[in-house]
PDB file of C-alpha atoms in Angstrom:
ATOM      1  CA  UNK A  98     108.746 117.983 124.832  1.00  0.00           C
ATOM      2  CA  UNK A  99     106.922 117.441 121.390  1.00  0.00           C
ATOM      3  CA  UNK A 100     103.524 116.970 123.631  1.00  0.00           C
ATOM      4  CA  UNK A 101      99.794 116.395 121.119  1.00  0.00           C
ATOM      5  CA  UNK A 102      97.154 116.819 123.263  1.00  0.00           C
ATOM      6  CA  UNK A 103      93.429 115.741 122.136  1.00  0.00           C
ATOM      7  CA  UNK A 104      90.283 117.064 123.482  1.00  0.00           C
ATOM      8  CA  UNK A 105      87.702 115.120 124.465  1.00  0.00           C
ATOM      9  CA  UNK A 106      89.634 111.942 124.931  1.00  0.00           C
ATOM     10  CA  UNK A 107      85.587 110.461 124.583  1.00  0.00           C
ATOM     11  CA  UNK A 108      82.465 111.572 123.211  1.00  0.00           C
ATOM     12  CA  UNK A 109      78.971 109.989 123.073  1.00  0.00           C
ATOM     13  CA  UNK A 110      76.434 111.788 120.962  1.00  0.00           C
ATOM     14  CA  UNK A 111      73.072 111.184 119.355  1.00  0.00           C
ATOM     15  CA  UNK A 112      72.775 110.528 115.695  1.00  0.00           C
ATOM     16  CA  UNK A 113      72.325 114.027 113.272  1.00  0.00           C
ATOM     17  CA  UNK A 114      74.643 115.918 115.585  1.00  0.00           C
ATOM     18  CA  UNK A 115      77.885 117.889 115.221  1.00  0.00           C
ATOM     19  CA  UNK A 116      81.098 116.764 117.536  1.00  0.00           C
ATOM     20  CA  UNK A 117      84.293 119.137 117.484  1.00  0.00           C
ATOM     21  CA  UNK A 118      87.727 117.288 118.226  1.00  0.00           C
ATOM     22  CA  UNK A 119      90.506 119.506 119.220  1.00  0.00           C
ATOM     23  CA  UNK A 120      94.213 118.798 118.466  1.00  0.00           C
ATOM     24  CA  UNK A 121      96.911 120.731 120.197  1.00  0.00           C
ATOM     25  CA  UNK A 122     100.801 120.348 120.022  1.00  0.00           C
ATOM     26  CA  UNK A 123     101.462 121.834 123.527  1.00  0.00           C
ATOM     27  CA  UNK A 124     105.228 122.563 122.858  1.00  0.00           C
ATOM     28  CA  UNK A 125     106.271 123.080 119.339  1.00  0.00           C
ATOM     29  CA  UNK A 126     104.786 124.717 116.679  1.00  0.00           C
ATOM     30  CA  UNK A 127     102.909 122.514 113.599  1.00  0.00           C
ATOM     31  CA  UNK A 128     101.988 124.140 110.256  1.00  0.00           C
ATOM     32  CA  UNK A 129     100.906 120.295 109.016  1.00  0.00           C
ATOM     33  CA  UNK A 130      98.845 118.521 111.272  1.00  0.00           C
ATOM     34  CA  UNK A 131      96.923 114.808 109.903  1.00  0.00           C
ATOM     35  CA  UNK A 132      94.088 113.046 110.883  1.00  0.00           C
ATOM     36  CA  UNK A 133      93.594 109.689 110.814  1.00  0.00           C
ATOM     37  CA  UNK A 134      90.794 107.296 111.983  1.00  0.00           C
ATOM     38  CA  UNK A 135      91.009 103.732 113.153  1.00  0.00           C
ATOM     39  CA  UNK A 136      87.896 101.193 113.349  1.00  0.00           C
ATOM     40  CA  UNK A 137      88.394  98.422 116.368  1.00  0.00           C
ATOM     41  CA  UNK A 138      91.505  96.107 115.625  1.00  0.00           C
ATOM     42  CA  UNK A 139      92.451  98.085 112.216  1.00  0.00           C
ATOM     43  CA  UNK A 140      95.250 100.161 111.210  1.00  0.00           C
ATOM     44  CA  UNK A 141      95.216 103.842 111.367  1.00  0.00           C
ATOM     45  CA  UNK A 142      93.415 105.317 108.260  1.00  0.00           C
ATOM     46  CA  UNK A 143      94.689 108.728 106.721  1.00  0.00           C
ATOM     47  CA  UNK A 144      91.513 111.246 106.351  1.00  0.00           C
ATOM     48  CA  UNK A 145      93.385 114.534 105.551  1.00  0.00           C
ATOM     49  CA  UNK A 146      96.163 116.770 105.960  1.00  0.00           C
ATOM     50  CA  UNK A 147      95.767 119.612 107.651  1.00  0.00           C
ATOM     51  CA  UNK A 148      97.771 123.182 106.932  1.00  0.00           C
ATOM     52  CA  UNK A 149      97.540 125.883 108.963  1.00  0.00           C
ATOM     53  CA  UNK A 150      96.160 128.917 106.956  1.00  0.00           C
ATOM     54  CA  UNK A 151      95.097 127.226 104.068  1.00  0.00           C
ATOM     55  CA  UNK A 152      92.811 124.190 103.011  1.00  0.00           C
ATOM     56  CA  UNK A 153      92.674 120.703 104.282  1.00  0.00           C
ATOM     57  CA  UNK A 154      93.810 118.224 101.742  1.00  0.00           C
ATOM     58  CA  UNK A 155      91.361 114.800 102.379  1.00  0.00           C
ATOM     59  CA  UNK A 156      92.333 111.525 101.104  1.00  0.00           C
ATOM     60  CA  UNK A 157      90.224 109.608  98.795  1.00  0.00           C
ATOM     61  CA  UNK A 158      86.856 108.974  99.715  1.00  0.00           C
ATOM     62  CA  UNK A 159      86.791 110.817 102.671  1.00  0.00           C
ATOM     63  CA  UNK A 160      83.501 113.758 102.493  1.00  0.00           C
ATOM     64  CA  UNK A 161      85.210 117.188 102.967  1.00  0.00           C
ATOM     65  CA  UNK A 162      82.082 118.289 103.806  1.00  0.00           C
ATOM     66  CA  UNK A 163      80.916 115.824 106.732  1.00  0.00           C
ATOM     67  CA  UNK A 164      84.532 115.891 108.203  1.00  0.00           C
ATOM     68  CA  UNK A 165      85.058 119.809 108.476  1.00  0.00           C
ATOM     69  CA  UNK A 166      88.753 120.500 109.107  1.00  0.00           C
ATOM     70  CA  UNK A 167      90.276 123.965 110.433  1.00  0.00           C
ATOM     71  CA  UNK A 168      94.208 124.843 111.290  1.00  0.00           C
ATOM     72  CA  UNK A 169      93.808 128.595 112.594  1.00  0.00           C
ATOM     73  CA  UNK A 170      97.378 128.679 114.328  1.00  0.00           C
ATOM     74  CA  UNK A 171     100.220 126.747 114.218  1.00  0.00           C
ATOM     75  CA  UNK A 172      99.554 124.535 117.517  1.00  0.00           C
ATOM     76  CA  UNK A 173      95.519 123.976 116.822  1.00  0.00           C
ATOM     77  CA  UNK A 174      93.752 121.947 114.605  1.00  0.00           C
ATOM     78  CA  UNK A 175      90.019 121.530 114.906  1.00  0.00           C
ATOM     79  CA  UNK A 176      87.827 117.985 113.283  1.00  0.00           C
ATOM     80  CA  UNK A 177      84.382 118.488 113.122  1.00  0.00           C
ATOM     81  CA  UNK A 178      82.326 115.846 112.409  1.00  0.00           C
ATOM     82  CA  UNK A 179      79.116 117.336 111.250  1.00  0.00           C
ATOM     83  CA  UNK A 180      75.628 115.058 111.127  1.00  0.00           C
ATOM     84  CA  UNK A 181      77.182 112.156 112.889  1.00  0.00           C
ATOM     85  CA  UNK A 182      75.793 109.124 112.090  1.00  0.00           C
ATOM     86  CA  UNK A 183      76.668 105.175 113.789  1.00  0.00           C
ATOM     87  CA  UNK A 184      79.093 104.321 110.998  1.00  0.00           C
ATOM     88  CA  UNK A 185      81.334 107.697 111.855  1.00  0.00           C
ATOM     89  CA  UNK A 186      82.275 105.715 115.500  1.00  0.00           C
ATOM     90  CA  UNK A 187      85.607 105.318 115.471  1.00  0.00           C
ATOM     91  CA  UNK A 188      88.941 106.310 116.983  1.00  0.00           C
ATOM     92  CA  UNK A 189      90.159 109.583 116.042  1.00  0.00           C
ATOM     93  CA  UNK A 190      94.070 110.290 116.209  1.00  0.00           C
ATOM     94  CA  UNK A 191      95.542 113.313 115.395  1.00  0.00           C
ATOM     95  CA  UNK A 192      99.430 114.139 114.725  1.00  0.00           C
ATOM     96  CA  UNK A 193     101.678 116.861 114.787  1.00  0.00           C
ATOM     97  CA  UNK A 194     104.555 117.446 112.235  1.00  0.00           C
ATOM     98  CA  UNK A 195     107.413 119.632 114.359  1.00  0.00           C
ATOM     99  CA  UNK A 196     108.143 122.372 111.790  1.00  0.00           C
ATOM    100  CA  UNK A 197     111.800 122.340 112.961  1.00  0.00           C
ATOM    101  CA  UNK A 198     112.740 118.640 113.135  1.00  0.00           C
ATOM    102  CA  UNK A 199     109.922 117.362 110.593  1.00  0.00           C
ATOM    103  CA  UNK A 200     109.174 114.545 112.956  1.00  0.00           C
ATOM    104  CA  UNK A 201     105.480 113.309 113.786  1.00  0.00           C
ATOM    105  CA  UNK A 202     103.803 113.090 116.988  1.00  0.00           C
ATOM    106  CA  UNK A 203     100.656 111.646 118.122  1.00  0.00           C
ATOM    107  CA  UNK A 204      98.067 111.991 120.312  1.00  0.00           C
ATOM    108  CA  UNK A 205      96.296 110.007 123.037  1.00  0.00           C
ATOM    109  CA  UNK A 206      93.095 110.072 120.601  1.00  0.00           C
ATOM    110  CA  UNK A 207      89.358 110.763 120.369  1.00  0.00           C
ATOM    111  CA  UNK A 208      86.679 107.635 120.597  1.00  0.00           C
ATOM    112  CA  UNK A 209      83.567 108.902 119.109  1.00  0.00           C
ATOM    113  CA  UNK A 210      80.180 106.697 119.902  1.00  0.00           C
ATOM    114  CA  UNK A 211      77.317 108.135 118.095  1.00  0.00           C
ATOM    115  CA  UNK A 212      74.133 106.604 119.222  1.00  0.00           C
TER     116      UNK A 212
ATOM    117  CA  UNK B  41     106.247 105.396 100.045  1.00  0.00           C
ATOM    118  CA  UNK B  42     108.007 102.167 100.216  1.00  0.00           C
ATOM    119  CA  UNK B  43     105.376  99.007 101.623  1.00  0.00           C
ATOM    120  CA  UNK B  44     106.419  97.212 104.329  1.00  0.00           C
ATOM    121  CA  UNK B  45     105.404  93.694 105.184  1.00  0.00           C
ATOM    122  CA  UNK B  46     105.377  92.174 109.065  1.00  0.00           C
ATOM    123  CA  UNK B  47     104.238  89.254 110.645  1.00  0.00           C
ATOM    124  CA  UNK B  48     100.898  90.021 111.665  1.00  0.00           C
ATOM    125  CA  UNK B  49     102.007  88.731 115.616  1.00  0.00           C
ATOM    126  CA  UNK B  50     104.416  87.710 117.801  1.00  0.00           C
ATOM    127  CA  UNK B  51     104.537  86.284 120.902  1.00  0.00           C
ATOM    128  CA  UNK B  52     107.521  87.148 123.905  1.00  0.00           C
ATOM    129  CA  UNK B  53     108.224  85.997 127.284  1.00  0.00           C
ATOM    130  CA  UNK B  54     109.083  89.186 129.515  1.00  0.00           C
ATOM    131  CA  UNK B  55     112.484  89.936 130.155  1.00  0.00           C
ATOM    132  CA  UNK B  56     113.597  88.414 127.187  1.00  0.00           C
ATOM    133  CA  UNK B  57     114.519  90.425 124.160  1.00  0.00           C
ATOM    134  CA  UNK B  58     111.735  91.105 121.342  1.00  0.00           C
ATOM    135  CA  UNK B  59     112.943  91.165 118.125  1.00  0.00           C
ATOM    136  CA  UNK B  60     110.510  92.703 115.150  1.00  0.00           C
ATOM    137  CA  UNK B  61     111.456  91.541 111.463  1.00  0.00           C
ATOM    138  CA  UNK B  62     110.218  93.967 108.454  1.00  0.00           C
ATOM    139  CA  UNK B  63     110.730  93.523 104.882  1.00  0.00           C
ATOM    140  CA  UNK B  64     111.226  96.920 102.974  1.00  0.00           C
ATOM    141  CA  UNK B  65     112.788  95.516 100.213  1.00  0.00           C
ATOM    142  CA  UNK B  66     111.332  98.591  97.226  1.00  0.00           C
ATOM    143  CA  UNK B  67     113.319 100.995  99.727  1.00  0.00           C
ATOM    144  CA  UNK B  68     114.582 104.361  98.007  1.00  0.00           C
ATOM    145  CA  UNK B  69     117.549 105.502  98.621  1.00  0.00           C
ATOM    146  CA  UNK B  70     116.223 108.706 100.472  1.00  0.00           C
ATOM    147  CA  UNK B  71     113.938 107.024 102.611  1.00  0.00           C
ATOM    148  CA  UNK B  72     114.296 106.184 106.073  1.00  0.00           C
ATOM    149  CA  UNK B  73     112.931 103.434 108.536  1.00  0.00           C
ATOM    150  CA  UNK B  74     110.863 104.241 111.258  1.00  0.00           C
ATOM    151  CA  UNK B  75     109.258 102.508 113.934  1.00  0.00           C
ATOM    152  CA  UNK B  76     106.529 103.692 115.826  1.00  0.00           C
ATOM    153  CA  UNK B  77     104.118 101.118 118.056  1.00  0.00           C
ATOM    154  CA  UNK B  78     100.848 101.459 119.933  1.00  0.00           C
ATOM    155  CA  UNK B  79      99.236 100.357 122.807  1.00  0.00           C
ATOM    156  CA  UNK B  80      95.867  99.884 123.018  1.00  0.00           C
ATOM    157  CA  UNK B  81      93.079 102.862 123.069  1.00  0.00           C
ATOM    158  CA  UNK B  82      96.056 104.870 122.645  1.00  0.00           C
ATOM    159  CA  UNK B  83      97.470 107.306 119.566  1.00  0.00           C
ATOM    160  CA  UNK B  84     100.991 105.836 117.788  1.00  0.00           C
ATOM    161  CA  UNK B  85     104.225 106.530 119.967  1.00  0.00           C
ATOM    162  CA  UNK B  86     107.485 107.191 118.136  1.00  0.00           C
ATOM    163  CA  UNK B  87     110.363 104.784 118.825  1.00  0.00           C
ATOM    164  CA  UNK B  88     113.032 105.084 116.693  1.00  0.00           C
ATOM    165  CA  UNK B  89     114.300 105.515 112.924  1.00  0.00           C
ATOM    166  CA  UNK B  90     117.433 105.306 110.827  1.00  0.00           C
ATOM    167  CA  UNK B  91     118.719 105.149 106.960  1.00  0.00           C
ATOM    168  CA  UNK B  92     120.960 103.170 106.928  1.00  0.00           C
ATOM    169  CA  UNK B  93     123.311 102.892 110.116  1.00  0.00           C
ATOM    170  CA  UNK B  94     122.435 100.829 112.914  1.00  0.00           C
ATOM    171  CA  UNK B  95     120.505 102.996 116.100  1.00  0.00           C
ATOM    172  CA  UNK B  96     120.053 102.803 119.354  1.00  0.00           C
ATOM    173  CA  UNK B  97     117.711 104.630 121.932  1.00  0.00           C
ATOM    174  CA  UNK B  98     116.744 104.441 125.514  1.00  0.00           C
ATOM    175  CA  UNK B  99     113.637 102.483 124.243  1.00  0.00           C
ATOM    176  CA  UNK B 100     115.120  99.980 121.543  1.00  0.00           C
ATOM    177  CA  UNK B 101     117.788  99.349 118.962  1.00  0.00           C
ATOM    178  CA  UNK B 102     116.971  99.524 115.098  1.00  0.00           C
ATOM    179  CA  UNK B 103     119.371  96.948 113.164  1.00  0.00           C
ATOM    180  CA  UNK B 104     118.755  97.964 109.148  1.00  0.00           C
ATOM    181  CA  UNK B 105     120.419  95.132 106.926  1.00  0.00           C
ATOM    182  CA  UNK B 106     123.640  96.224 104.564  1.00  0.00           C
ATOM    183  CA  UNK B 107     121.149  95.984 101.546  1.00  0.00           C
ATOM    184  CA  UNK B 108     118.620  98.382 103.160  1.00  0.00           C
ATOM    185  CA  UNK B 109     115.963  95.524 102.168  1.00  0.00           C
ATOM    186  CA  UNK B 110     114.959  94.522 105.613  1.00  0.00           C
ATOM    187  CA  UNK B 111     115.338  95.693 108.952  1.00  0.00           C
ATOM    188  CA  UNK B 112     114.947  94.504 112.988  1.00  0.00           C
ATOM    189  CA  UNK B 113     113.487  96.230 115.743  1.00  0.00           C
ATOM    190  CA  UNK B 114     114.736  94.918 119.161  1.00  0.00           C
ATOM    191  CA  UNK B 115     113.604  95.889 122.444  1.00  0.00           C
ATOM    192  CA  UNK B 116     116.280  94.384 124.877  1.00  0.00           C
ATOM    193  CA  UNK B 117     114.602  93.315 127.675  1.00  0.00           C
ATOM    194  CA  UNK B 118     110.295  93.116 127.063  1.00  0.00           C
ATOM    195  CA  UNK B 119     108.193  93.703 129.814  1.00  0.00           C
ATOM    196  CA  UNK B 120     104.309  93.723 130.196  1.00  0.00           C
ATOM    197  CA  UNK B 121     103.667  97.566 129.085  1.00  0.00           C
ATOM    198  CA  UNK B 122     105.718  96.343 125.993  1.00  0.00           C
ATOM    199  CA  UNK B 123     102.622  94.505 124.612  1.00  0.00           C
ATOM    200  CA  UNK B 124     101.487  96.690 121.492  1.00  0.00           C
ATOM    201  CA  UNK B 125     100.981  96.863 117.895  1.00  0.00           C
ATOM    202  CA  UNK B 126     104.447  97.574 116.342  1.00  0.00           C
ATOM    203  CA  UNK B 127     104.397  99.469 112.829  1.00  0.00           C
ATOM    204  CA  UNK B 128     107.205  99.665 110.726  1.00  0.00           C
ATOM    205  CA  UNK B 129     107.298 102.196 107.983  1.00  0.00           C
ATOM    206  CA  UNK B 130     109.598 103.956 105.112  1.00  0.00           C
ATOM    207  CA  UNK B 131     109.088 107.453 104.169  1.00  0.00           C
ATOM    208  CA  UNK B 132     111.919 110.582 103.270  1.00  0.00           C
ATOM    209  CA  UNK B 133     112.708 112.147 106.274  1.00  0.00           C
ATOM    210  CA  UNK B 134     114.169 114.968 107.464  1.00  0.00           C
ATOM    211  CA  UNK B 135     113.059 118.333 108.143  1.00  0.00           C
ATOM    212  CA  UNK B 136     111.285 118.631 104.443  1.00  0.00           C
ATOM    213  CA  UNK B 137     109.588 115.389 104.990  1.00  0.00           C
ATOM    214  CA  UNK B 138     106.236 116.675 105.077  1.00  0.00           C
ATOM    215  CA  UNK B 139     104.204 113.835 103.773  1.00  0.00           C
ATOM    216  CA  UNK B 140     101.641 111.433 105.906  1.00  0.00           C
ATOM    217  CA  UNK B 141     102.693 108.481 107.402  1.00  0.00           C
ATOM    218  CA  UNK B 142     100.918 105.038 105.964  1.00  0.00           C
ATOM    219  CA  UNK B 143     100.331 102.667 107.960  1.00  0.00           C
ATOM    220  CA  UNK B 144     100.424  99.012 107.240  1.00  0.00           C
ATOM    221  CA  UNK B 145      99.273  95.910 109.524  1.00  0.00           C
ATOM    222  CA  UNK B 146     101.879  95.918 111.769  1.00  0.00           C
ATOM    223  CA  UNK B 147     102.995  93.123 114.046  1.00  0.00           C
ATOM    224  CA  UNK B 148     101.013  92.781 117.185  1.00  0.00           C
ATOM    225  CA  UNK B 149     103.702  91.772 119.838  1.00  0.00           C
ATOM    226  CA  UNK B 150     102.185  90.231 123.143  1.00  0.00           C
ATOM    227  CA  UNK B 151     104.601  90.069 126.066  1.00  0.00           C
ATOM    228  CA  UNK B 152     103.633  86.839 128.447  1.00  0.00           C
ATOM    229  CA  UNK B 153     104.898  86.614 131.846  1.00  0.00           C
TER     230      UNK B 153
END
């Protein structure tokens, strides 16, 4: 159990496009779901907290508006990174928060190359 | 949160045990110790945690000093797949918890045959 799946696991797009990232916790429900990002031998990077049903809450410094976040049900969050530029590649990771044991799962995460 | 500090790497021949130091030593009393590690290209994978009371799991043992300052992470018997980047970090826990995890450095462990 306690399964995050991410889709795509990779995406290359051109610069001034949009890229969705999808999180899923496959087997438990998650009202709080976080993103994070992580540049190439750094440690993960909070962006935001995501609730389900309400507003994302985004860390300092991170554009609420380029980095689109939406929880419509308790196993899906959505990322969108909206007019990607070179500086947005990175490694995307998602968790989970299990609403019944309060633990955090991860998953496999979402490299982004925009070209 | 409570800050951690690790040794930025460590080096372990396989088979033999690994043992992770971190220093929590602005601990609260509610918080907990948990270790999570990751290998690379990969999202974080949850080991283990513990207030106070020494833990073990199918994947390691936690080892959390009397004082709470400082604990050890030991994986018995390293192999290859072992080598990852091992974070350390405080937070409340529970079912309430809630909050983000932060991530510090953590220790990047290589495992050498």
């Amino acid at each position: 159990g306690a399964v995050v799946s991410q889709h795509p696991s990779r995406v290359i797009c051109k610069s001034g496009t949009s890229v969705k990232i999808e999180c899923r916790s496959l087997d438990f429900q998650a009202t709080t779901m976080f993103w994070y990002r992580q540049f190439p031998k750094k440690s993960l990077m909070l962006m935001a907290t995501s609730n389900e049903g309400s507003k994302a809450t985004y860390e300092q410094g991170v554009e609420k508006d380029k980095f689109l976040i939406n929880h419509a049900s308790l196993t899906l969050s959505t990322l969108t990174v909206t007019s990607a530029h070179p500086e947005d590649s990175s490694f995307y990771i998602c968790s989970a928060r299990w609403d019944v044991r309060g633990e955090q799962f991860f998953g496999p995460g979402t490299r982004l190359t925009v070209l | 949160d409570a800050k951690t500090t690790q040794p930025p790497s460590m080096d372990c021949a396989e088979g033999r045990a690994a043992n992770l130091p971190c220093n929590h030593s602005t601990i609260s009393g509610n918080e907990y110790v948990y270790w999570y590690r990751q290998i690379h290209s990969q999202g974080p994978q949850y080991i283990i945690h513990g207030l106070k009371n020494n833990e073990t799991n199918e994947m390691a043992s936690l080892i959390i000093t009397e004082d709470r300052k400082s604990s050890t992470l030991i994986l018995p018997h390293a192999t290859l797949r072992d080598t990852a980047v091992y974070y350390c970090i405080v937070r409340v826990g529970g079912g309430n918890a809630g909050n983000m995890l932060t991530f510090g450095g953590g220790t990047r462990l290589m495992v050498k045959p």
